[in-house]
Amino acid sequence: MTVPVELCLLACLTLTVGLTLGLGPNKELEFTFLLPAGSTECFFQPTEHSGSMEVEYQVIAGSGLDVGFSLISPSGGRLVSDFRKSDAIHMVHPTEDGDYRLCFDNSYSKVSEKMLFFRVTVNNQNTTGGDQDEWEFLPLPESELDFRLDYIRQTLDSMYQRLERSRHVQNALRAFEARDRYLLEDNLWRVSFWSCINLLVMLAVAVTQIYTLRSLFNENKRVRT
């Protein structure tokens, strides 16, 4: 079962946006990819000691909309093991120093490929608040201003957090929309197929009834003659 071309274009767009955002100081990566049938794909995410990591994944397209997922720590311990789930969110706190391995399993499906969207957010304790501390060392202006520097910093931080939250919600809604569209297209094909089958059966029954009735009238005419 192949994935529509529109979903492939969405995957490329999400990959480009995700890599662009992942290069920033937020240490956040969003990725959409195709998982072939009967295969397993693993990704590695480096983290620092005593930080936190959030992993969210969702199956957008593919038969059954399910996939296996496992999260393995740098020391080799299996932290998460999901079997045939459509979406999930996992939190790791505190993190270890090293590379975490995120594996998506589609080995049980021999025919259908899956399209997956996942997001990894890493917050390192050593780097959190580093940019905010720099504001405190800036000298205050000599003239009295209506808004002090602390108030401006808090306002900018609040605005930044709201924009980040809005972006997360938009990405999640985009993934849900892609999955719903795939389900609608798949259901439309099934409904159209079975409707055609029912129509052919009804026509066959109608032709059979008409032929049977004509045969009965022809036999009655022969009996009278």
mmCIF file of C-alpha atoms in Angstrom:
data_model
loop_
_atom_site.group_PDB
_atom_site.id
_atom_site.type_symbol
_atom_site.label_atom_id
_atom_site.label_comp_id
_atom_site.label_asym_id
_atom_site.label_seq_id
_atom_site.Cartn_x
_atom_site.Cartn_y
_atom_site.Cartn_z
ATOM 1 C CA MET A 1 0.000 0.000 0.000
ATOM 2 C CA THR A 2 1.656 3.211 -1.207
ATOM 3 C CA VAL A 3 1.596 6.587 0.493
ATOM 4 C CA PRO A 4 0.039 9.497 -1.465
ATOM 5 C CA VAL A 5 2.296 12.053 -3.130
ATOM 6 C CA GLU A 6 0.851 14.899 -1.021
ATOM 7 C CA LEU A 7 2.039 13.223 2.170
ATOM 8 C CA CYS A 8 5.527 12.804 0.693
ATOM 9 C CA LEU A 9 5.624 16.545 -0.052
ATOM 10 C CA LEU A 10 4.492 17.228 3.525
ATOM 11 C CA ALA A 11 7.311 15.013 4.781
ATOM 12 C CA CYS A 12 9.907 16.991 2.809
ATOM 13 C CA LEU A 13 8.506 20.305 4.066
ATOM 14 C CA THR A 14 8.443 19.140 7.692
ATOM 15 C CA LEU A 15 11.974 17.786 7.371
ATOM 16 C CA THR A 16 13.253 21.127 6.085
ATOM 17 C CA VAL A 17 11.533 23.090 8.847
ATOM 18 C CA GLY A 18 12.598 20.607 11.502
ATOM 19 C CA LEU A 19 16.257 20.668 10.551
ATOM 20 C CA THR A 20 16.235 24.441 10.444
ATOM 21 C CA LEU A 21 14.738 24.678 13.915
ATOM 22 C CA GLY A 22 16.967 21.922 15.264
ATOM 23 C CA LEU A 23 20.082 23.966 14.543
ATOM 24 C CA GLY A 24 18.985 26.731 16.924
ATOM 25 C CA PRO A 25 19.616 27.025 20.638
ATOM 26 C CA ASN A 26 16.340 25.270 21.506
ATOM 27 C CA LYS A 27 17.794 21.829 20.724
ATOM 28 C CA GLU A 28 14.574 20.716 19.112
ATOM 29 C CA LEU A 29 14.242 18.442 16.101
ATOM 30 C CA GLU A 30 11.129 17.628 14.076
ATOM 31 C CA PHE A 31 11.333 14.903 11.472
ATOM 32 C CA THR A 32 8.927 13.166 9.074
ATOM 33 C CA PHE A 33 10.063 10.082 7.181
ATOM 34 C CA LEU A 34 8.871 6.941 5.414
ATOM 35 C CA LEU A 35 9.449 3.646 7.217
ATOM 36 C CA PRO A 36 9.582 0.802 4.669
ATOM 37 C CA ALA A 37 7.721 -2.435 5.235
ATOM 38 C CA GLY A 38 9.590 -5.075 7.201
ATOM 39 C CA SER A 39 12.321 -2.718 8.393
ATOM 40 C CA THR A 40 13.491 -0.810 11.465
ATOM 41 C CA GLU A 41 14.937 2.718 11.530
ATOM 42 C CA CYS A 42 16.956 4.162 14.427
ATOM 43 C CA PHE A 43 17.950 7.753 15.207
ATOM 44 C CA PHE A 44 20.478 9.060 17.726
ATOM 45 C CA GLN A 45 20.030 12.128 19.929
ATOM 46 C CA PRO A 46 22.965 13.393 22.044
ATOM 47 C CA THR A 47 22.179 14.738 25.512
ATOM 48 C CA GLU A 48 24.040 16.022 28.536
ATOM 49 C CA HIS A 49 23.966 14.873 32.137
ATOM 50 C CA SER A 50 21.044 15.940 34.380
ATOM 51 C CA GLY A 51 18.976 17.346 31.535
ATOM 52 C CA SER A 52 15.561 16.353 30.170
ATOM 53 C CA MET A 53 14.333 14.977 26.866
ATOM 54 C CA GLU A 54 10.821 14.704 25.463
ATOM 55 C CA VAL A 55 10.009 12.376 22.563
ATOM 56 C CA GLU A 56 6.705 12.532 20.692
ATOM 57 C CA TYR A 57 5.807 10.429 17.657
ATOM 58 C CA GLN A 58 2.754 9.866 15.494
ATOM 59 C CA VAL A 59 1.947 7.576 12.564
ATOM 60 C CA ILE A 60 0.502 9.728 9.790
ATOM 61 C CA ALA A 61 -0.120 7.199 7.025
ATOM 62 C CA GLY A 62 0.075 3.473 6.438
ATOM 63 C CA SER A 63 -2.065 0.394 6.952
ATOM 64 C CA GLY A 64 -3.217 0.143 10.560
ATOM 65 C CA LEU A 65 -1.567 3.434 11.563
ATOM 66 C CA ASP A 66 0.625 1.640 14.111
ATOM 67 C CA VAL A 67 4.339 1.140 14.689
ATOM 68 C CA GLY A 68 6.696 -0.231 17.305
ATOM 69 C CA PHE A 69 8.928 2.159 19.234
ATOM 70 C CA SER A 70 11.823 1.701 21.648
ATOM 71 C CA LEU A 71 14.014 4.224 23.463
ATOM 72 C CA ILE A 72 17.448 3.011 24.568
ATOM 73 C CA SER A 73 19.741 4.962 26.910
ATOM 74 C CA PRO A 74 23.464 5.528 26.275
ATOM 75 C CA SER A 75 24.259 2.820 28.836
ATOM 76 C CA GLY A 76 22.189 0.273 26.860
ATOM 77 C CA GLY A 77 19.060 0.173 29.047
ATOM 78 C CA ARG A 78 15.669 0.004 27.351
ATOM 79 C CA LEU A 79 13.621 2.864 28.784
ATOM 80 C CA VAL A 80 10.532 2.644 26.546
ATOM 81 C CA SER A 81 9.083 -0.243 24.565
ATOM 82 C CA ASP A 82 5.857 0.406 22.630
ATOM 83 C CA PHE A 83 4.258 -2.234 20.433
ATOM 84 C CA ARG A 84 1.964 -1.265 17.559
ATOM 85 C CA LYS A 85 0.894 2.191 18.722
ATOM 86 C CA SER A 86 -0.279 5.096 16.595
ATOM 87 C CA ASP A 87 1.095 7.909 18.800
ATOM 88 C CA ALA A 88 2.738 8.454 22.175
ATOM 89 C CA ILE A 89 4.706 10.983 24.246
ATOM 90 C CA HIS A 90 7.617 9.961 26.474
ATOM 91 C CA MET A 91 9.672 12.038 28.914
ATOM 92 C CA VAL A 92 13.178 11.233 30.166
ATOM 93 C CA HIS A 93 14.409 13.074 33.272
ATOM 94 C CA PRO A 94 17.193 13.220 34.195
ATOM 95 C CA THR A 95 19.165 12.296 31.101
ATOM 96 C CA GLU A 96 22.549 10.642 30.836
ATOM 97 C CA ASP A 97 25.599 11.981 29.047
ATOM 98 C CA GLY A 98 25.697 10.313 25.630
ATOM 99 C CA ASP A 99 23.549 9.345 22.674
ATOM 100 C CA TYR A 100 20.014 8.078 23.122
ATOM 101 C CA ARG A 101 18.739 5.698 20.449
ATOM 102 C CA LEU A 102 15.208 6.071 19.084
ATOM 103 C CA CYS A 103 14.097 3.042 17.056
ATOM 104 C CA PHE A 104 10.892 2.683 15.024
ATOM 105 C CA ASP A 105 9.915 -0.883 14.139
ATOM 106 C CA ASN A 106 7.774 -1.916 11.167
ATOM 107 C CA SER A 107 9.178 -5.423 10.793
ATOM 108 C CA TYR A 108 5.815 -7.078 11.508
ATOM 109 C CA SER A 109 4.282 -5.461 8.403
ATOM 110 C CA LYS A 110 5.510 -7.130 5.226
ATOM 111 C CA VAL A 111 3.458 -5.086 2.765
ATOM 112 C CA SER A 112 2.584 -1.603 4.049
ATOM 113 C CA GLU A 113 5.063 1.206 4.580
ATOM 114 C CA LYS A 114 4.412 3.835 7.249
ATOM 115 C CA MET A 115 4.867 7.585 7.345
ATOM 116 C CA LEU A 116 5.942 8.830 10.765
ATOM 117 C CA PHE A 117 6.305 12.230 12.375
ATOM 118 C CA PHE A 118 8.321 12.629 15.565
ATOM 119 C CA ARG A 119 9.717 15.501 17.602
ATOM 120 C CA VAL A 120 12.581 15.471 20.089
ATOM 121 C CA THR A 121 13.045 18.323 22.568
ATOM 122 C CA VAL A 122 16.199 18.401 24.691
ATOM 123 C CA ASN A 123 16.663 20.808 27.610
ATOM 124 C CA ASN A 124 20.144 20.862 29.063
ATOM 125 C CA GLN A 125 20.455 22.124 32.624
ATOM 126 C CA ASN A 126 23.856 23.663 31.965
ATOM 127 C CA THR A 127 22.588 25.822 29.122
ATOM 128 C CA THR A 128 19.150 26.711 30.452
ATOM 129 C CA GLY A 129 18.902 30.348 31.336
ATOM 130 C CA GLY A 130 22.333 31.234 29.941
ATOM 131 C CA ASP A 131 20.940 33.866 27.638
ATOM 132 C CA GLN A 132 18.740 35.288 30.355
ATOM 133 C CA ASP A 133 21.647 35.817 32.734
ATOM 134 C CA GLU A 134 23.394 38.010 30.183
ATOM 135 C CA TRP A 135 20.583 40.536 30.443
ATOM 136 C CA GLU A 136 21.358 41.162 34.086
ATOM 137 C CA PHE A 137 24.899 42.345 33.363
ATOM 138 C CA LEU A 138 23.811 44.961 30.865
ATOM 139 C CA PRO A 139 24.037 48.507 32.268
ATOM 140 C CA LEU A 140 20.802 50.328 32.832
ATOM 141 C CA PRO A 141 20.321 53.508 30.824
ATOM 142 C CA GLU A 142 21.043 56.743 32.627
ATOM 143 C CA SER A 143 17.726 58.307 31.713
ATOM 144 C CA GLU A 144 14.567 57.029 33.325
ATOM 145 C CA LEU A 145 12.549 54.948 30.867
ATOM 146 C CA ASP A 146 8.919 53.936 31.076
ATOM 147 C CA PHE A 147 9.827 50.253 30.877
ATOM 148 C CA ARG A 148 12.775 48.847 32.761
ATOM 149 C CA LEU A 149 15.064 46.251 31.283
ATOM 150 C CA ASP A 150 13.738 43.488 33.534
ATOM 151 C CA TYR A 151 10.197 44.116 32.411
ATOM 152 C CA ILE A 152 11.267 44.068 28.761
ATOM 153 C CA ARG A 153 13.144 40.805 29.300
ATOM 154 C CA GLN A 154 10.148 39.164 30.973
ATOM 155 C CA THR A 155 7.855 40.355 28.212
ATOM 156 C CA LEU A 156 10.145 39.000 25.508
ATOM 157 C CA ASP A 157 10.526 35.692 27.314
ATOM 158 C CA SER A 158 6.766 35.344 27.716
ATOM 159 C CA MET A 159 6.228 36.183 24.052
ATOM 160 C CA TYR A 160 8.872 33.667 23.003
ATOM 161 C CA GLN A 161 7.295 30.892 25.093
ATOM 162 C CA ARG A 162 3.859 31.590 23.655
ATOM 163 C CA LEU A 163 5.215 31.558 20.107
ATOM 164 C CA GLU A 164 6.960 28.240 20.775
ATOM 165 C CA ARG A 165 3.754 26.785 22.185
ATOM 166 C CA SER A 166 1.786 28.012 19.181
ATOM 167 C CA ARG A 167 4.318 26.471 16.821
ATOM 168 C CA HIS A 168 4.104 23.122 18.634
ATOM 169 C CA VAL A 169 0.313 23.164 18.422
ATOM 170 C CA GLN A 170 0.416 24.010 14.715
ATOM 171 C CA ASN A 171 2.845 21.178 13.984
ATOM 172 C CA ALA A 172 0.677 18.719 15.905
ATOM 173 C CA LEU A 173 -2.447 19.900 14.084
ATOM 174 C CA ARG A 174 -0.644 19.579 10.754
ATOM 175 C CA ALA A 175 0.245 15.978 11.556
ATOM 176 C CA PHE A 176 -3.329 15.197 12.660
ATOM 177 C CA GLU A 177 -4.686 16.812 9.497
ATOM 178 C CA ALA A 178 -2.405 14.722 7.290
ATOM 179 C CA ARG A 179 -3.439 11.521 9.063
ATOM 180 C CA ASP A 180 -7.162 12.388 8.893
ATOM 181 C CA ARG A 181 -6.847 13.175 5.204
ATOM 182 C CA TYR A 182 -5.186 9.842 4.572
ATOM 183 C CA LEU A 183 -7.957 8.027 6.462
ATOM 184 C CA LEU A 184 -10.640 9.880 4.510
ATOM 185 C CA GLU A 185 -9.038 9.046 1.165
ATOM 186 C CA ASP A 186 -8.629 5.408 2.161
ATOM 187 C CA ASN A 187 -12.233 5.170 3.380
ATOM 188 C CA LEU A 188 -13.462 6.874 0.208
ATOM 189 C CA TRP A 189 -11.728 4.249 -1.900
ATOM 190 C CA ARG A 190 -13.244 1.425 0.155
ATOM 191 C CA VAL A 191 -16.732 2.920 0.045
ATOM 192 C CA SER A 192 -16.498 3.451 -3.717
ATOM 193 C CA PHE A 193 -15.233 -0.097 -4.296
ATOM 194 C CA TRP A 194 -17.957 -1.811 -2.258
ATOM 195 C CA SER A 195 -20.612 0.477 -3.715
ATOM 196 C CA CYS A 196 -19.626 -0.664 -7.207
ATOM 197 C CA ILE A 197 -19.731 -4.299 -6.064
ATOM 198 C CA ASN A 198 -23.203 -3.839 -4.574
ATOM 199 C CA LEU A 199 -24.389 -2.111 -7.732
ATOM 200 C CA LEU A 200 -23.139 -4.968 -9.908
ATOM 201 C CA VAL A 201 -24.809 -7.521 -7.634
ATOM 202 C CA MET A 202 -28.105 -5.603 -7.789
ATOM 203 C CA LEU A 203 -27.925 -5.442 -11.595
ATOM 204 C CA ALA A 204 -27.169 -9.148 -11.776
ATOM 205 C CA VAL A 205 -30.128 -9.931 -9.511
ATOM 206 C CA ALA A 206 -32.421 -7.688 -11.578
ATOM 207 C CA VAL A 207 -31.343 -9.331 -14.834
ATOM 208 C CA THR A 208 -31.858 -12.766 -13.290
ATOM 209 C CA GLN A 209 -35.356 -11.874 -12.086
ATOM 210 C CA ILE A 210 -36.354 -10.470 -15.469
ATOM 211 C CA TYR A 211 -35.038 -13.559 -17.246
ATOM 212 C CA THR A 212 -36.886 -15.837 -14.798
ATOM 213 C CA LEU A 213 -40.192 -13.981 -15.255
ATOM 214 C CA ARG A 214 -39.916 -14.089 -19.048
ATOM 215 C CA SER A 215 -39.177 -17.783 -18.894
ATOM 216 C CA LEU A 216 -42.309 -18.363 -16.813
ATOM 217 C CA PHE A 217 -44.529 -16.413 -19.269
ATOM 218 C CA ASN A 218 -43.022 -18.245 -22.228
ATOM 219 C CA GLU A 219 -43.758 -21.600 -20.580
ATOM 220 C CA ASN A 220 -47.388 -20.547 -19.883
ATOM 221 C CA LYS A 221 -47.854 -19.554 -23.517
ATOM 222 C CA ARG A 222 -46.507 -22.914 -24.689
ATOM 223 C CA VAL A 223 -48.834 -24.770 -22.317
ATOM 224 C CA ARG A 224 -51.926 -22.943 -23.623
ATOM 225 C CA THR A 225 -51.037 -23.538 -27.215
#
